[in-house]
Amino acid sequence: MSLSENAIGVFDSGVGGLTVLHELRRLLPGENLIYLGDTARVPYGSKSPETVCSYSEQAAEFLLAKQVKMIVVACNTASSFALERLQQCLPVPVVGVILPGARCAVRLSRRHVVGVIGTHGTVSSDAYPRALKALQPDMKVVSEPCPLFVPLAEEGWAEHAVAHQVAREYLAPLLEQQIDTLVLGCTHYPLLKPTLRQVLPDTVQLVDSAQETALEVKELLSEHGLLNPGERGSWTFFVTDVPTRFVQVGQGFLGEPVAPVTRISLPVCPDCAQELLL
């Protein structure tokens, strides 16, 4: 098998990164995809930077053992704390979700006032403000943690009346600052786009980092001559805890069954993998 036929490895702390996987599948249907959800240790957003880096390195090591040609860090917290270390240490290209979203926000923003919503971990890391201001020094960035969006997305309540009320509460401080662009700084948040679009004025542009990350992956693969010429690639899922919840929620994220799923342990133990027929 040629290098171009090797899979793209994608990891996240749980199910949120499936929005990135969905965009990769849509944009690059010929690519083989391997997804690792570290469900035993979710969420990463409440962990220390050192812990997130350790977990991310273990996930990357697992994916490298699968001979992936690229790794996508489909987690905003891991992208905030661990991306640079992974890019320096790993022998394959590594793409995070923050810089692609920041680049898009800079392109779209007319008045250079950008809002960022995410988990407490992502917001406290200041990763998006740093990325945005590196690209546009006079950019004003207004950040707001929105922790309730994650359980709403996972419960299938992304368009429920409760989600609308929560969105109005969370977005009010950002709208007071007259943002013209809003970055969805958590991979769960694309599921809330219809609700956010109804709450936001039409003048505010939405940036879906999952879509932008998939675009960057396609560009990098093309530049390196690594695009898979196949017509329909495969996907495989790995989790670090009982997969029942992952399978249930994941189907809502992807719009199709999540399978096959294998439960593993991290750090990887050769005798710990257990095939789960679902």
PDB file of C-alpha atoms in Angstrom:
ATOM      1  CA  MET A   1       0.000   0.000   0.000  1.00  0.00           C
ATOM      2  CA  SER A   2       1.347   3.418  -0.953  1.00  0.00           C
ATOM      3  CA  LEU A   3       1.728   6.176   1.643  1.00  0.00           C
ATOM      4  CA  SER A   4      -1.167   8.097   0.108  1.00  0.00           C
ATOM      5  CA  GLU A   5      -3.497   5.196   0.977  1.00  0.00           C
ATOM      6  CA  ASN A   6      -2.575   5.339   4.656  1.00  0.00           C
ATOM      7  CA  ALA A   7      -5.263   6.680   6.957  1.00  0.00           C
ATOM      8  CA  ILE A   8      -5.629  10.126   8.480  1.00  0.00           C
ATOM      9  CA  GLY A   9      -5.607   9.843  12.267  1.00  0.00           C
ATOM     10  CA  VAL A  10      -8.044  12.013  14.241  1.00  0.00           C
ATOM     11  CA  PHE A  11      -8.256  12.257  18.019  1.00  0.00           C
ATOM     12  CA  ASP A  12     -10.388  14.052  20.560  1.00  0.00           C
ATOM     13  CA  SER A  13     -11.239  13.685  24.225  1.00  0.00           C
ATOM     14  CA  GLY A  14     -14.656  12.282  23.310  1.00  0.00           C
ATOM     15  CA  VAL A  15     -17.326  12.626  20.641  1.00  0.00           C
ATOM     16  CA  GLY A  16     -16.964  16.319  19.711  1.00  0.00           C
ATOM     17  CA  GLY A  17     -14.218  15.649  17.195  1.00  0.00           C
ATOM     18  CA  LEU A  18     -16.697  13.648  15.146  1.00  0.00           C
ATOM     19  CA  THR A  19     -17.809  16.986  13.662  1.00  0.00           C
ATOM     20  CA  VAL A  20     -14.289  17.279  12.234  1.00  0.00           C
ATOM     21  CA  LEU A  21     -14.428  13.675  11.026  1.00  0.00           C
ATOM     22  CA  HIS A  22     -17.753  14.411   9.344  1.00  0.00           C
ATOM     23  CA  GLU A  23     -16.249  17.345   7.452  1.00  0.00           C
ATOM     24  CA  LEU A  24     -13.210  15.299   6.450  1.00  0.00           C
ATOM     25  CA  ARG A  25     -15.485  12.565   5.107  1.00  0.00           C
ATOM     26  CA  ARG A  26     -17.566  15.120   3.197  1.00  0.00           C
ATOM     27  CA  LEU A  27     -14.580  16.948   1.695  1.00  0.00           C
ATOM     28  CA  LEU A  28     -12.262  13.950   1.234  1.00  0.00           C
ATOM     29  CA  PRO A  29     -14.488  10.911   0.608  1.00  0.00           C
ATOM     30  CA  GLY A  30     -11.589   8.810  -0.674  1.00  0.00           C
ATOM     31  CA  GLU A  31      -9.569   9.055   2.539  1.00  0.00           C
ATOM     32  CA  ASN A  32      -9.337   6.308   5.134  1.00  0.00           C
ATOM     33  CA  LEU A  33     -10.000   7.706   8.615  1.00  0.00           C
ATOM     34  CA  ILE A  34      -9.091   6.443  12.083  1.00  0.00           C
ATOM     35  CA  TYR A  35     -10.772   8.175  15.025  1.00  0.00           C
ATOM     36  CA  LEU A  36      -9.710   7.915  18.653  1.00  0.00           C
ATOM     37  CA  GLY A  37     -11.996   9.244  21.370  1.00  0.00           C
ATOM     38  CA  ASP A  38     -10.370   9.292  24.815  1.00  0.00           C
ATOM     39  CA  THR A  39     -13.739   8.752  26.481  1.00  0.00           C
ATOM     40  CA  ALA A  40     -12.293   7.368  29.728  1.00  0.00           C
ATOM     41  CA  ARG A  41     -10.615  10.709  30.456  1.00  0.00           C
ATOM     42  CA  VAL A  42     -13.053  13.213  28.985  1.00  0.00           C
ATOM     43  CA  PRO A  43     -13.245  16.194  29.373  1.00  0.00           C
ATOM     44  CA  TYR A  44      -9.802  17.627  28.656  1.00  0.00           C
ATOM     45  CA  GLY A  45     -11.051  21.165  29.301  1.00  0.00           C
ATOM     46  CA  SER A  46     -10.844  20.756  33.076  1.00  0.00           C
ATOM     47  CA  LYS A  47      -7.341  19.231  33.053  1.00  0.00           C
ATOM     48  CA  SER A  48      -3.981  20.971  33.482  1.00  0.00           C
ATOM     49  CA  PRO A  49      -1.892  21.802  30.394  1.00  0.00           C
ATOM     50  CA  GLU A  50       0.653  19.179  31.444  1.00  0.00           C
ATOM     51  CA  THR A  51      -2.005  16.484  31.672  1.00  0.00           C
ATOM     52  CA  VAL A  52      -3.542  17.449  28.326  1.00  0.00           C
ATOM     53  CA  CYS A  53      -0.103  17.270  26.690  1.00  0.00           C
ATOM     54  CA  SER A  54       0.516  13.827  28.183  1.00  0.00           C
ATOM     55  CA  TYR A  55      -2.861  12.515  27.029  1.00  0.00           C
ATOM     56  CA  SER A  56      -2.340  14.005  23.566  1.00  0.00           C
ATOM     57  CA  GLU A  57       1.070  12.395  23.196  1.00  0.00           C
ATOM     58  CA  GLN A  58      -0.408   9.014  24.138  1.00  0.00           C
ATOM     59  CA  ALA A  59      -3.194   9.431  21.578  1.00  0.00           C
ATOM     60  CA  ALA A  60      -0.698  10.420  18.894  1.00  0.00           C
ATOM     61  CA  GLU A  61       1.501   7.419  19.723  1.00  0.00           C
ATOM     62  CA  PHE A  62      -1.475   5.108  19.260  1.00  0.00           C
ATOM     63  CA  LEU A  63      -2.352   6.634  15.890  1.00  0.00           C
ATOM     64  CA  LEU A  64       1.251   6.497  14.685  1.00  0.00           C
ATOM     65  CA  ALA A  65       1.242   2.762  15.436  1.00  0.00           C
ATOM     66  CA  LYS A  66      -1.595   2.567  12.891  1.00  0.00           C
ATOM     67  CA  GLN A  67       0.780   4.088  10.294  1.00  0.00           C
ATOM     68  CA  VAL A  68      -1.287   7.218   9.732  1.00  0.00           C
ATOM     69  CA  LYS A  69       0.024   9.757   7.238  1.00  0.00           C
ATOM     70  CA  MET A  70      -1.302  12.772   9.161  1.00  0.00           C
ATOM     71  CA  ILE A  71      -2.787  13.511  12.578  1.00  0.00           C
ATOM     72  CA  VAL A  72      -5.664  15.910  13.182  1.00  0.00           C
ATOM     73  CA  VAL A  73      -6.027  17.178  16.745  1.00  0.00           C
ATOM     74  CA  ALA A  74      -9.819  17.521  16.691  1.00  0.00           C
ATOM     75  CA  CYS A  75      -9.982  18.999  20.180  1.00  0.00           C
ATOM     76  CA  ASN A  76      -9.702  22.697  20.920  1.00  0.00           C
ATOM     77  CA  THR A  77      -8.157  22.128  24.365  1.00  0.00           C
ATOM     78  CA  ALA A  78      -5.533  19.727  23.026  1.00  0.00           C
ATOM     79  CA  SER A  79      -4.867  22.099  20.120  1.00  0.00           C
ATOM     80  CA  SER A  80      -4.408  24.912  22.643  1.00  0.00           C
ATOM     81  CA  PHE A  81      -1.904  23.125  24.858  1.00  0.00           C
ATOM     82  CA  ALA A  82      -0.293  20.270  22.925  1.00  0.00           C
ATOM     83  CA  LEU A  83      -0.259  21.102  19.204  1.00  0.00           C
ATOM     84  CA  GLU A  84       3.149  22.784  19.051  1.00  0.00           C
ATOM     85  CA  ARG A  85       4.800  19.951  20.966  1.00  0.00           C
ATOM     86  CA  LEU A  86       3.234  17.341  18.699  1.00  0.00           C
ATOM     87  CA  GLN A  87       4.255  19.225  15.557  1.00  0.00           C
ATOM     88  CA  GLN A  88       7.849  19.369  16.770  1.00  0.00           C
ATOM     89  CA  CYS A  89       8.089  15.728  17.818  1.00  0.00           C
ATOM     90  CA  LEU A  90       6.030  13.686  15.376  1.00  0.00           C
ATOM     91  CA  PRO A  91       7.230  12.400  11.988  1.00  0.00           C
ATOM     92  CA  VAL A  92       3.930  13.210  10.216  1.00  0.00           C
ATOM     93  CA  PRO A  93       2.080  16.511   9.628  1.00  0.00           C
ATOM     94  CA  VAL A  94      -0.127  17.540  12.559  1.00  0.00           C
ATOM     95  CA  VAL A  95      -3.101  19.874  12.143  1.00  0.00           C
ATOM     96  CA  GLY A  96      -5.073  21.508  14.949  1.00  0.00           C
ATOM     97  CA  VAL A  97      -8.464  23.200  14.906  1.00  0.00           C
ATOM     98  CA  ILE A  98      -7.518  26.662  16.179  1.00  0.00           C
ATOM     99  CA  LEU A  99      -5.380  28.225  13.447  1.00  0.00           C
ATOM    100  CA  PRO A 100      -7.743  27.258  10.573  1.00  0.00           C
ATOM    101  CA  GLY A 101     -10.647  28.880  12.419  1.00  0.00           C
ATOM    102  CA  ALA A 102      -8.595  31.965  13.235  1.00  0.00           C
ATOM    103  CA  ARG A 103      -7.543  32.408   9.606  1.00  0.00           C
ATOM    104  CA  CYS A 104     -11.164  32.243   8.470  1.00  0.00           C
ATOM    105  CA  ALA A 105     -12.269  34.742  11.124  1.00  0.00           C
ATOM    106  CA  VAL A 106      -9.637  37.237  10.003  1.00  0.00           C
ATOM    107  CA  ARG A 107     -10.819  36.898   6.406  1.00  0.00           C
ATOM    108  CA  LEU A 108     -14.465  37.419   7.334  1.00  0.00           C
ATOM    109  CA  SER A 109     -14.204  40.155   9.969  1.00  0.00           C
ATOM    110  CA  ARG A 110     -14.841  43.623   8.606  1.00  0.00           C
ATOM    111  CA  ARG A 111     -14.445  45.675  11.782  1.00  0.00           C
ATOM    112  CA  HIS A 112     -11.868  43.425  13.452  1.00  0.00           C
ATOM    113  CA  VAL A 113     -14.115  42.565  16.399  1.00  0.00           C
ATOM    114  CA  VAL A 114     -14.307  38.790  16.788  1.00  0.00           C
ATOM    115  CA  GLY A 115     -16.110  36.715  19.405  1.00  0.00           C
ATOM    116  CA  VAL A 116     -14.888  33.295  20.497  1.00  0.00           C
ATOM    117  CA  ILE A 117     -16.981  30.733  22.372  1.00  0.00           C
ATOM    118  CA  GLY A 118     -15.577  27.517  23.816  1.00  0.00           C
ATOM    119  CA  THR A 119     -15.024  25.448  26.931  1.00  0.00           C
ATOM    120  CA  HIS A 120     -13.476  26.974  30.045  1.00  0.00           C
ATOM    121  CA  GLY A 121     -10.170  25.290  29.162  1.00  0.00           C
ATOM    122  CA  THR A 122     -10.024  26.675  25.641  1.00  0.00           C
ATOM    123  CA  VAL A 123     -11.071  30.178  26.686  1.00  0.00           C
ATOM    124  CA  SER A 124      -8.627  30.313  29.607  1.00  0.00           C
ATOM    125  CA  SER A 125      -5.763  29.195  27.349  1.00  0.00           C
ATOM    126  CA  ASP A 126      -6.092  32.391  25.248  1.00  0.00           C
ATOM    127  CA  ALA A 127      -5.148  30.285  22.217  1.00  0.00           C
ATOM    128  CA  TYR A 128      -7.661  31.940  19.904  1.00  0.00           C
ATOM    129  CA  PRO A 129      -6.809  35.546  20.873  1.00  0.00           C
ATOM    130  CA  ARG A 130      -3.122  34.777  20.355  1.00  0.00           C
ATOM    131  CA  ALA A 131      -3.755  33.204  16.959  1.00  0.00           C
ATOM    132  CA  LEU A 132      -6.097  35.990  15.834  1.00  0.00           C
ATOM    133  CA  LYS A 133      -3.806  38.804  16.943  1.00  0.00           C
ATOM    134  CA  ALA A 134      -0.791  37.147  15.359  1.00  0.00           C
ATOM    135  CA  LEU A 135      -2.672  37.307  12.061  1.00  0.00           C
ATOM    136  CA  GLN A 136      -4.330  40.703  12.669  1.00  0.00           C
ATOM    137  CA  PRO A 137      -2.562  42.744  15.387  1.00  0.00           C
ATOM    138  CA  ASP A 138      -5.391  45.255  15.819  1.00  0.00           C
ATOM    139  CA  MET A 139      -8.006  42.535  16.272  1.00  0.00           C
ATOM    140  CA  LYS A 140     -10.320  42.900  19.273  1.00  0.00           C
ATOM    141  CA  VAL A 141     -11.234  39.481  20.637  1.00  0.00           C
ATOM    142  CA  VAL A 142     -14.098  38.879  23.045  1.00  0.00           C
ATOM    143  CA  SER A 143     -14.202  35.379  24.549  1.00  0.00           C
ATOM    144  CA  GLU A 144     -16.992  33.639  26.450  1.00  0.00           C
ATOM    145  CA  PRO A 145     -17.018  30.118  27.940  1.00  0.00           C
ATOM    146  CA  CYS A 146     -20.218  28.238  27.092  1.00  0.00           C
ATOM    147  CA  PRO A 147     -20.018  24.957  29.024  1.00  0.00           C
ATOM    148  CA  LEU A 148     -23.719  24.068  28.757  1.00  0.00           C
ATOM    149  CA  PHE A 149     -23.525  23.801  24.969  1.00  0.00           C
ATOM    150  CA  VAL A 150     -21.668  20.476  25.194  1.00  0.00           C
ATOM    151  CA  PRO A 151     -24.335  18.534  27.136  1.00  0.00           C
ATOM    152  CA  LEU A 152     -27.073  20.131  25.040  1.00  0.00           C
ATOM    153  CA  ALA A 153     -25.372  18.886  21.859  1.00  0.00           C
ATOM    154  CA  GLU A 154     -24.816  15.406  23.278  1.00  0.00           C
ATOM    155  CA  GLU A 155     -28.405  15.095  24.487  1.00  0.00           C
ATOM    156  CA  GLY A 156     -29.742  15.990  21.047  1.00  0.00           C
ATOM    157  CA  TRP A 157     -31.129  19.281  22.378  1.00  0.00           C
ATOM    158  CA  ALA A 158     -29.119  21.539  20.067  1.00  0.00           C
ATOM    159  CA  GLU A 159     -32.291  23.121  18.651  1.00  0.00           C
ATOM    160  CA  HIS A 160     -34.462  22.807  21.767  1.00  0.00           C
ATOM    161  CA  ALA A 161     -36.051  25.891  23.366  1.00  0.00           C
ATOM    162  CA  VAL A 162     -33.632  25.452  26.265  1.00  0.00           C
ATOM    163  CA  ALA A 163     -30.690  25.750  23.853  1.00  0.00           C
ATOM    164  CA  HIS A 164     -32.132  29.005  22.490  1.00  0.00           C
ATOM    165  CA  GLN A 165     -32.430  30.454  25.996  1.00  0.00           C
ATOM    166  CA  VAL A 166     -28.907  29.394  26.944  1.00  0.00           C
ATOM    167  CA  ALA A 167     -27.532  30.812  23.687  1.00  0.00           C
ATOM    168  CA  ARG A 168     -29.175  34.168  24.320  1.00  0.00           C
ATOM    169  CA  GLU A 169     -27.612  34.317  27.778  1.00  0.00           C
ATOM    170  CA  TYR A 170     -24.130  33.321  26.594  1.00  0.00           C
ATOM    171  CA  LEU A 171     -24.075  35.532  23.505  1.00  0.00           C
ATOM    172  CA  ALA A 172     -25.425  38.695  25.135  1.00  0.00           C
ATOM    173  CA  PRO A 173     -21.996  39.933  26.381  1.00  0.00           C
ATOM    174  CA  LEU A 174     -20.480  39.307  22.941  1.00  0.00           C
ATOM    175  CA  LEU A 175     -23.233  41.195  21.145  1.00  0.00           C
ATOM    176  CA  GLU A 176     -22.817  44.087  23.574  1.00  0.00           C
ATOM    177  CA  GLN A 177     -19.242  44.350  22.263  1.00  0.00           C
ATOM    178  CA  GLN A 178     -20.631  44.482  18.700  1.00  0.00           C
ATOM    179  CA  ILE A 179     -18.778  41.484  17.337  1.00  0.00           C
ATOM    180  CA  ASP A 180     -19.036  40.985  13.587  1.00  0.00           C
ATOM    181  CA  THR A 181     -17.724  37.390  13.539  1.00  0.00           C
ATOM    182  CA  LEU A 182     -18.161  34.465  15.937  1.00  0.00           C
ATOM    183  CA  VAL A 183     -15.735  31.543  16.115  1.00  0.00           C
ATOM    184  CA  LEU A 184     -17.154  28.223  17.306  1.00  0.00           C
ATOM    185  CA  GLY A 185     -14.219  27.251  19.503  1.00  0.00           C
ATOM    186  CA  CYS A 186     -15.453  23.779  20.469  1.00  0.00           C
ATOM    187  CA  THR A 187     -16.023  20.846  18.149  1.00  0.00           C
ATOM    188  CA  HIS A 188     -19.469  20.214  19.673  1.00  0.00           C
ATOM    189  CA  TYR A 189     -20.718  23.656  18.709  1.00  0.00           C
ATOM    190  CA  PRO A 190     -21.352  23.104  14.978  1.00  0.00           C
ATOM    191  CA  LEU A 191     -24.430  21.126  16.026  1.00  0.00           C
ATOM    192  CA  LEU A 192     -25.798  24.347  17.516  1.00  0.00           C
ATOM    193  CA  LYS A 193     -25.352  26.421  14.363  1.00  0.00           C
ATOM    194  CA  PRO A 194     -29.086  26.612  13.553  1.00  0.00           C
ATOM    195  CA  THR A 195     -29.818  27.863  17.072  1.00  0.00           C
ATOM    196  CA  LEU A 196     -26.904  30.297  17.080  1.00  0.00           C
ATOM    197  CA  ARG A 197     -27.916  31.607  13.679  1.00  0.00           C
ATOM    198  CA  GLN A 198     -31.389  32.417  14.993  1.00  0.00           C
ATOM    199  CA  VAL A 199     -30.031  34.217  18.049  1.00  0.00           C
ATOM    200  CA  LEU A 200     -27.318  36.180  16.236  1.00  0.00           C
ATOM    201  CA  PRO A 201     -27.955  39.162  13.957  1.00  0.00           C
ATOM    202  CA  ASP A 202     -27.550  38.416  10.253  1.00  0.00           C
ATOM    203  CA  THR A 203     -24.536  40.733  10.229  1.00  0.00           C
ATOM    204  CA  VAL A 204     -22.500  38.358  12.427  1.00  0.00           C
ATOM    205  CA  GLN A 205     -20.521  35.739  10.481  1.00  0.00           C
ATOM    206  CA  LEU A 206     -20.167  32.225  11.925  1.00  0.00           C
ATOM    207  CA  VAL A 207     -16.846  30.376  11.711  1.00  0.00           C
ATOM    208  CA  ASP A 208     -17.032  26.581  11.927  1.00  0.00           C
ATOM    209  CA  SER A 209     -13.516  25.414  12.812  1.00  0.00           C
ATOM    210  CA  ALA A 210     -14.378  21.836  11.811  1.00  0.00           C
ATOM    211  CA  GLN A 211     -15.025  22.909   8.215  1.00  0.00           C
ATOM    212  CA  GLU A 212     -11.924  25.076   8.116  1.00  0.00           C
ATOM    213  CA  THR A 213      -9.757  22.289   9.530  1.00  0.00           C
ATOM    214  CA  ALA A 214     -10.939  19.877   6.840  1.00  0.00           C
ATOM    215  CA  LEU A 215     -10.036  22.442   4.188  1.00  0.00           C
ATOM    216  CA  GLU A 216      -6.537  22.800   5.633  1.00  0.00           C
ATOM    217  CA  VAL A 217      -6.086  19.027   5.719  1.00  0.00           C
ATOM    218  CA  LYS A 218      -7.022  18.798   2.047  1.00  0.00           C
ATOM    219  CA  GLU A 219      -4.562  21.556   1.139  1.00  0.00           C
ATOM    220  CA  LEU A 220      -1.704  19.932   3.068  1.00  0.00           C
ATOM    221  CA  LEU A 221      -2.338  16.497   1.607  1.00  0.00           C
ATOM    222  CA  SER A 222      -2.400  17.989  -1.870  1.00  0.00           C
ATOM    223  CA  GLU A 223       0.846  19.886  -1.264  1.00  0.00           C
ATOM    224  CA  HIS A 224       2.589  16.711  -0.054  1.00  0.00           C
ATOM    225  CA  GLY A 225       1.151  14.513  -2.821  1.00  0.00           C
ATOM    226  CA  LEU A 226      -0.685  12.407  -0.240  1.00  0.00           C
ATOM    227  CA  LEU A 227      -4.287  12.582  -1.430  1.00  0.00           C
ATOM    228  CA  ASN A 228      -5.828   9.118  -1.622  1.00  0.00           C
ATOM    229  CA  PRO A 229      -6.998   8.371  -5.172  1.00  0.00           C
ATOM    230  CA  GLY A 230      -9.698   5.996  -3.907  1.00  0.00           C
ATOM    231  CA  GLU A 231     -13.380   6.768  -4.332  1.00  0.00           C
ATOM    232  CA  ARG A 232     -14.688   5.764  -0.893  1.00  0.00           C
ATOM    233  CA  GLY A 233     -12.472   5.419   2.124  1.00  0.00           C
ATOM    234  CA  SER A 234     -13.108   3.498   5.322  1.00  0.00           C
ATOM    235  CA  TRP A 235     -13.429   4.741   8.858  1.00  0.00           C
ATOM    236  CA  THR A 236     -12.588   2.999  12.111  1.00  0.00           C
ATOM    237  CA  PHE A 237     -13.280   4.105  15.675  1.00  0.00           C
ATOM    238  CA  PHE A 238     -11.392   3.538  18.916  1.00  0.00           C
ATOM    239  CA  VAL A 239     -12.461   4.576  22.408  1.00  0.00           C
ATOM    240  CA  THR A 240     -10.902   4.241  25.849  1.00  0.00           C
ATOM    241  CA  ASP A 241     -14.087   3.393  27.761  1.00  0.00           C
ATOM    242  CA  VAL A 242     -17.304   1.443  27.275  1.00  0.00           C
ATOM    243  CA  PRO A 243     -18.513   2.613  23.840  1.00  0.00           C
ATOM    244  CA  THR A 244     -22.274   2.521  24.341  1.00  0.00           C
ATOM    245  CA  ARG A 245     -22.693   6.258  24.904  1.00  0.00           C
ATOM    246  CA  PHE A 246     -20.124   7.111  22.213  1.00  0.00           C
ATOM    247  CA  VAL A 247     -22.041   5.050  19.654  1.00  0.00           C
ATOM    248  CA  GLN A 248     -25.395   6.571  20.593  1.00  0.00           C
ATOM    249  CA  VAL A 249     -24.239  10.191  20.602  1.00  0.00           C
ATOM    250  CA  GLY A 250     -21.862   9.711  17.693  1.00  0.00           C
ATOM    251  CA  GLN A 251     -24.615   8.623  15.349  1.00  0.00           C
ATOM    252  CA  GLY A 252     -26.337  11.945  15.988  1.00  0.00           C
ATOM    253  CA  PHE A 253     -23.106  13.773  15.168  1.00  0.00           C
ATOM    254  CA  LEU A 254     -22.363  11.824  11.981  1.00  0.00           C
ATOM    255  CA  GLY A 255     -25.844  11.029  10.739  1.00  0.00           C
ATOM    256  CA  GLU A 256     -24.922   7.375  10.227  1.00  0.00           C
ATOM    257  CA  PRO A 257     -23.879   4.394  12.369  1.00  0.00           C
ATOM    258  CA  VAL A 258     -20.597   4.623  14.252  1.00  0.00           C
ATOM    259  CA  ALA A 259     -18.832   1.305  13.586  1.00  0.00           C
ATOM    260  CA  PRO A 260     -16.647  -0.644  13.899  1.00  0.00           C
ATOM    261  CA  VAL A 261     -15.607   0.416  17.420  1.00  0.00           C
ATOM    262  CA  THR A 262     -12.695  -1.013  19.411  1.00  0.00           C
ATOM    263  CA  ARG A 263     -12.063  -0.294  23.068  1.00  0.00           C
ATOM    264  CA  ILE A 264      -8.410   0.258  24.001  1.00  0.00           C
ATOM    265  CA  SER A 265      -6.379   1.477  26.959  1.00  0.00           C
ATOM    266  CA  LEU A 266      -3.998   4.426  26.943  1.00  0.00           C
ATOM    267  CA  PRO A 267      -1.046   4.240  27.329  1.00  0.00           C
ATOM    268  CA  VAL A 268      -1.330   1.431  24.816  1.00  0.00           C
ATOM    269  CA  CYS A 269      -0.977  -2.093  26.147  1.00  0.00           C
ATOM    270  CA  PRO A 270      -0.820  -4.763  23.403  1.00  0.00           C
ATOM    271  CA  ASP A 271      -2.999  -7.110  25.446  1.00  0.00           C
ATOM    272  CA  CYS A 272      -5.649  -4.489  26.323  1.00  0.00           C
ATOM    273  CA  ALA A 273      -7.416  -4.003  22.986  1.00  0.00           C
ATOM    274  CA  GLN A 274     -10.853  -5.566  22.914  1.00  0.00           C
ATOM    275  CA  GLU A 275     -12.891  -5.772  19.738  1.00  0.00           C
ATOM    276  CA  LEU A 276     -16.479  -4.768  20.361  1.00  0.00           C
ATOM    277  CA  LEU A 277     -19.034  -5.972  17.872  1.00  0.00           C
ATOM    278  CA  LEU A 278     -21.705  -3.296  17.686  1.00  0.00           C
TER     279      LEU A 278
END
